[in-house]
Short mmCIF file of C-alpha atoms in Angstrom, two decimals:
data_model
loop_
_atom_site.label_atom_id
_atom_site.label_comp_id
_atom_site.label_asym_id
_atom_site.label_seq_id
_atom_site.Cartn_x
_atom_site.Cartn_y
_atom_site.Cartn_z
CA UNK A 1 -146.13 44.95 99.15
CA UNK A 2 -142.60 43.15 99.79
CA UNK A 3 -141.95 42.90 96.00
CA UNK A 4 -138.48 42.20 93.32
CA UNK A 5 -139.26 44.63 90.08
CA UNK A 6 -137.15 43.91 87.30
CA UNK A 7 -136.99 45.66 84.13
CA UNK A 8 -137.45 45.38 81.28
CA UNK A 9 -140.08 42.18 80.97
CA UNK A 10 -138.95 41.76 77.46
CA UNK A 11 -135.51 42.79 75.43
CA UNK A 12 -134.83 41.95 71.73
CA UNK A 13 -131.25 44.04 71.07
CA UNK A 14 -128.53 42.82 68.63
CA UNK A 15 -124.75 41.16 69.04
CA UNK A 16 -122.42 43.98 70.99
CA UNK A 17 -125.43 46.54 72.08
CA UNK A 18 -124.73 47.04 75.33
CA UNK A 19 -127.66 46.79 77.80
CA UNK A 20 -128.47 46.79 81.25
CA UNK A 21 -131.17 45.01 83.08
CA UNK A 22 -132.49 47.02 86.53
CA UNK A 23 -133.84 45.23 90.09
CA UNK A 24 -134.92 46.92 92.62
CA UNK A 25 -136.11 45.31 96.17
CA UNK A 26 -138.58 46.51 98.84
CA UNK A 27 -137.49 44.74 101.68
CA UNK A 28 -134.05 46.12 102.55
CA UNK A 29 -132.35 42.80 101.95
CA UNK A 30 -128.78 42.59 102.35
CA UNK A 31 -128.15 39.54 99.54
CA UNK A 32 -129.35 39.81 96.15
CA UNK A 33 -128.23 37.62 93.16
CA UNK A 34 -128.97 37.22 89.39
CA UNK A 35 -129.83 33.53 87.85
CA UNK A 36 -130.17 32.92 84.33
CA UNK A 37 -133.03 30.01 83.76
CA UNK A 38 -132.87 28.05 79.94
CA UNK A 39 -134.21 24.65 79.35
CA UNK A 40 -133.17 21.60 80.95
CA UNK A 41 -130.44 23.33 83.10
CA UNK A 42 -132.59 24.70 85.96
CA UNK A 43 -131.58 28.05 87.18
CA UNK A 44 -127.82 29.01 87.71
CA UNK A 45 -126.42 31.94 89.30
CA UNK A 46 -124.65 34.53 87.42
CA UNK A 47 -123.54 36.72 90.55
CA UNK A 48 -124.21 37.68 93.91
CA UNK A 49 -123.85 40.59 96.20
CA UNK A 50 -123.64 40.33 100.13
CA UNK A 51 -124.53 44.13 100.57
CA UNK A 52 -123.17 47.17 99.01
CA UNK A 53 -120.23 47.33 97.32
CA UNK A 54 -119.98 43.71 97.87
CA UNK A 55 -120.45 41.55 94.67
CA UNK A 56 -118.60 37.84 93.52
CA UNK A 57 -119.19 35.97 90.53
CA UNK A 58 -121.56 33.01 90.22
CA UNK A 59 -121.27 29.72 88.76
CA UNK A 60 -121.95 31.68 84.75
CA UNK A 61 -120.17 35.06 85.34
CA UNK A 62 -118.73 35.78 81.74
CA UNK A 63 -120.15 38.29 79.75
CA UNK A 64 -121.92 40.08 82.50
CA UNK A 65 -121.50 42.88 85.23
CA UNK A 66 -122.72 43.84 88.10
CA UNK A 67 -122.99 46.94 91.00
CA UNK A 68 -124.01 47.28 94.01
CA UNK A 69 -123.78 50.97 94.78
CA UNK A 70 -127.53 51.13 97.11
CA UNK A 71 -128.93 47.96 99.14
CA UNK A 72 -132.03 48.15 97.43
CA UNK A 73 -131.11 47.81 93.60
CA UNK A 74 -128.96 45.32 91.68
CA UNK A 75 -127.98 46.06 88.07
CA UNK A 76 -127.07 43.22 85.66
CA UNK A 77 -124.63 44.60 82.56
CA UNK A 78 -123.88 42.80 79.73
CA UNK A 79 -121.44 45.47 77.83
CA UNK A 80 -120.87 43.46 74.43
CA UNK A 81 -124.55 40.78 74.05
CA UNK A 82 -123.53 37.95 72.37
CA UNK A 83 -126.91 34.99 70.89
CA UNK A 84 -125.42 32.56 73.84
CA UNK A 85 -126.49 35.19 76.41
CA UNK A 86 -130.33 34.69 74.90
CA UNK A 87 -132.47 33.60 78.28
CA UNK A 88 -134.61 34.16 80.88
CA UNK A 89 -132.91 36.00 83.97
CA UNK A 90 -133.90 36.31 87.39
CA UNK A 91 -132.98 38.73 90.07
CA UNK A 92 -133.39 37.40 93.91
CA UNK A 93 -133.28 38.80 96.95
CA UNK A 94 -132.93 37.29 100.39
CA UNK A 95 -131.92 38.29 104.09
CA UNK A 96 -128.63 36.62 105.41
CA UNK A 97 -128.78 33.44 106.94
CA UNK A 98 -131.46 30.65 107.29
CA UNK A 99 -134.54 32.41 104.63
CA UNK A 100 -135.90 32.07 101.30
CA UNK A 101 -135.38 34.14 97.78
CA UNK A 102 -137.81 36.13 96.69
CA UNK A 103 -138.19 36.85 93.00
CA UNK A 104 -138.55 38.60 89.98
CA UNK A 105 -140.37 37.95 87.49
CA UNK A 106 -137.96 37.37 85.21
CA UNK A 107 -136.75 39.47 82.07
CA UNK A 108 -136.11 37.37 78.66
CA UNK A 109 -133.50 38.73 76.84
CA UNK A 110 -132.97 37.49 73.02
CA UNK A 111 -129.73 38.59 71.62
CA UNK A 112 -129.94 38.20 67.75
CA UNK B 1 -119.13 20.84 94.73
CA UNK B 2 -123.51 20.87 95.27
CA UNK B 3 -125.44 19.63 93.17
CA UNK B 4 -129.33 18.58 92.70
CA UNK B 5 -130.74 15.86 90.47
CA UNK B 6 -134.19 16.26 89.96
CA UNK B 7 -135.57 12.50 88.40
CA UNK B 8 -137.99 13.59 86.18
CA UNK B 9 -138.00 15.93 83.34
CA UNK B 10 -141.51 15.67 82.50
CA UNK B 11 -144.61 14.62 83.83
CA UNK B 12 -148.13 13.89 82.44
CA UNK B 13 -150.70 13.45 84.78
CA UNK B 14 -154.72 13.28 85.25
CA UNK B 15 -156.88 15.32 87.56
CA UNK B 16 -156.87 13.59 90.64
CA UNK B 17 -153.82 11.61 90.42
CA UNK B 18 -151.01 11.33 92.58
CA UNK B 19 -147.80 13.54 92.32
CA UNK B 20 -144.46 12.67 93.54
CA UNK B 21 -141.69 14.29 92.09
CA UNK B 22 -138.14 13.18 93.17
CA UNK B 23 -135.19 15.47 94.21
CA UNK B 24 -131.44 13.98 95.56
CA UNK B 25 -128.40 16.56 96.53
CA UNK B 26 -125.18 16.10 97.40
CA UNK B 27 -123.49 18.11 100.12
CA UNK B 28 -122.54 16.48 103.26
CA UNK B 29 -123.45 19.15 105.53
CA UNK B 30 -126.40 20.63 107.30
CA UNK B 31 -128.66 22.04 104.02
CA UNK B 32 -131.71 24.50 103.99
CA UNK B 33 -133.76 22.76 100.89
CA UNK B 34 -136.57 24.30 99.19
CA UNK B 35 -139.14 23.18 96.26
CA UNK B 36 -139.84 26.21 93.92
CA UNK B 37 -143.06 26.41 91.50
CA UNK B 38 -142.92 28.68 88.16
CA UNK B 39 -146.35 28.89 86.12
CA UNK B 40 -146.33 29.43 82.66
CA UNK B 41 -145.15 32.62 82.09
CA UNK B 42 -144.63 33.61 85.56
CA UNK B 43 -141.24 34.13 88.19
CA UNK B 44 -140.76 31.47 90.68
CA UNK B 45 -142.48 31.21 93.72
CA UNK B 46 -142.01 29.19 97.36
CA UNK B 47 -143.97 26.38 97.60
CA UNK B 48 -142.19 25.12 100.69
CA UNK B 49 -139.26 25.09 102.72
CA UNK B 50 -137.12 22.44 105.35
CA UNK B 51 -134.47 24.26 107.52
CA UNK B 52 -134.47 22.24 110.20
CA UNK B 53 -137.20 20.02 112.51
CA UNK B 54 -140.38 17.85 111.61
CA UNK B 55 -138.77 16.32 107.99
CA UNK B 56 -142.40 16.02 107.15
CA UNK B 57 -142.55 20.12 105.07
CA UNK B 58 -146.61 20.80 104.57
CA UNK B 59 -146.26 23.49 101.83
CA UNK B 60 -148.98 26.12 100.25
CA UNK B 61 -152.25 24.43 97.82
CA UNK B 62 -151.84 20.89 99.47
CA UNK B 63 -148.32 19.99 98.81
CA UNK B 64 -145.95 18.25 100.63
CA UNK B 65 -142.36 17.08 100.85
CA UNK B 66 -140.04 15.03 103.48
CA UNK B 67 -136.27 15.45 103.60
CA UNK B 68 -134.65 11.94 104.06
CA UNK B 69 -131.48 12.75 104.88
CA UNK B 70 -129.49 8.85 104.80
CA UNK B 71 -131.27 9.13 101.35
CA UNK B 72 -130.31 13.09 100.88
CA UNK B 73 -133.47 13.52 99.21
CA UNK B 74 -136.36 16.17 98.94
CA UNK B 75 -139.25 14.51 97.10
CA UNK B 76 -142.24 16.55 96.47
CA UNK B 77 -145.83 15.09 96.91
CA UNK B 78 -149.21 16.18 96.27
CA UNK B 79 -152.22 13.22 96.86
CA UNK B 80 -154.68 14.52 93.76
CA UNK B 81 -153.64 17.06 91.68
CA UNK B 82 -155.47 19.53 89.63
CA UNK B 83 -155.19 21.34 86.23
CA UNK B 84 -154.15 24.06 87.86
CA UNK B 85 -150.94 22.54 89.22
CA UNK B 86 -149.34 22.43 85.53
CA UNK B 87 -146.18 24.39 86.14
CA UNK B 88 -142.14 23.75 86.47
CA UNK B 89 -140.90 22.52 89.42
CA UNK B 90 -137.67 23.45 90.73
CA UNK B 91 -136.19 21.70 93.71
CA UNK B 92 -133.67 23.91 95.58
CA UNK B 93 -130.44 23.44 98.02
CA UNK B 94 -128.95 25.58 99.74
CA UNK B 95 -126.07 24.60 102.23
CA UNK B 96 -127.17 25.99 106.06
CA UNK B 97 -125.02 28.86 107.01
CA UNK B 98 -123.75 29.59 103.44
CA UNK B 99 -123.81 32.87 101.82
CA UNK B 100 -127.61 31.97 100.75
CA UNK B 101 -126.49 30.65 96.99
CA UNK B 102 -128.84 28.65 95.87
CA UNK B 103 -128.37 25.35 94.24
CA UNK B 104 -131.45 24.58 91.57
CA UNK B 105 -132.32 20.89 90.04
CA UNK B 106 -132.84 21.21 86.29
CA UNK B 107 -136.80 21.46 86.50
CA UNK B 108 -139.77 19.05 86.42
CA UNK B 109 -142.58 19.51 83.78
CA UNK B 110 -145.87 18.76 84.85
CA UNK B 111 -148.61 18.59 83.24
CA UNK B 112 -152.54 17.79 84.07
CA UNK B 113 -155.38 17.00 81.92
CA UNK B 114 -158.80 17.37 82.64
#
């Protein structure tokens, strides 16, 4: 099944633990991004990768990391949490050009 | 820069009503545009796409939405809706060609009662 696993579901960690949240794709998509969702602002993109070893920062980039060492996974790092990072995030895939994201289903992260 | 205004935050609607939920960009270019649907609790998932032809989109459980672009809008429509269509809506843009980023509204609310 063509499929976006993220993990963990859920994360409660505290100011300056660092964590990392994982994504993995099935479908050997070249693009993959991460989105953070909260209310009233929609979804915005935090980064993006065009393939491996290719990443660029999003519209909300600070306070997080990213790799792309393998096409298939996508790790988001946020080395020092801070409360504002508290939200839902998303990992998408896609192939290049004219084709819809496929998602995860989303990890909420509360940063206390 | 993009951007994409959807009207209506929330919604509260009866079984069988009508649904029409509004979506405007702005990019002057050729766009891919997409309308998103996230159930409670859920990730998002396609409910239908416009990349190019009929501007008339017929989308999955009986939804519908037509890309006017003099008006560069998306609206999404749906003639009687059930209680099983409360979700977010997220109306999507994506300019054609691009590097695939997606440009999301803010969300519509909806909400059916019995």
């Amino acid at each position: 099944e063509a499929q976006v696993t993220q993990n963990p579901r859920y994360l409660i960690t505290v100011t300056g633990k660092k964590l990392t949240v994982t994504c993995s794709q099935n479908m050997n998509h070249e693009y993959m991004s991460w989105y953070r969702q909260d209310p009233g602002l929609g979804l915005r993109q935090i980064y993006y990768s065009m393939n491996v070893e290719v990443t660029d920062k999003g519209d909300v980039p600070e306070g997080y990391k990213v790799s792309r060492k393998e096409k298939r996974n996508f790790p988001l790092i946020l080395e020092s949490p801070s409360p504002n990072q508290t939200s839902l995030y998303f990992c998408a895939s896609s192939q290049q050009g004219n084709t819809e994201a496929f998602f995860g289903q989303g990890t909420r992260l509360t940063v206390v | 820069a993009q951007s994409v205004s959807q009207h209506n935050h929330h919604v509260i609607l009866s079984e069988a009503a009508s649904l029409e939920l509004g979506c405007n960009y702005s990019y002057g270019g050729t766009v891919n545009l997409f309308w998103y649907v996230q159930y409670p609790g859920q990730h998002l998932q396609l409910l239908l796409k416009y990349f190019s032809g009929d501007p008339l989109v017929k989308g999955i459980k009986g939804f519908e939405a037509e890309f006017i672009k003099s008006k560069f809008s998306f609206n999404l429509r749906k003639p009687s809706v059930q209680w099983s269509d409360t979700a977010e809506y997220f109306c999507a843009v994506r300019a054609s060609g691009g590097y695939n980023k997606l440009i999301f509204g803010a969300g519509t609310r909806l909400a059916v009662h019995p």
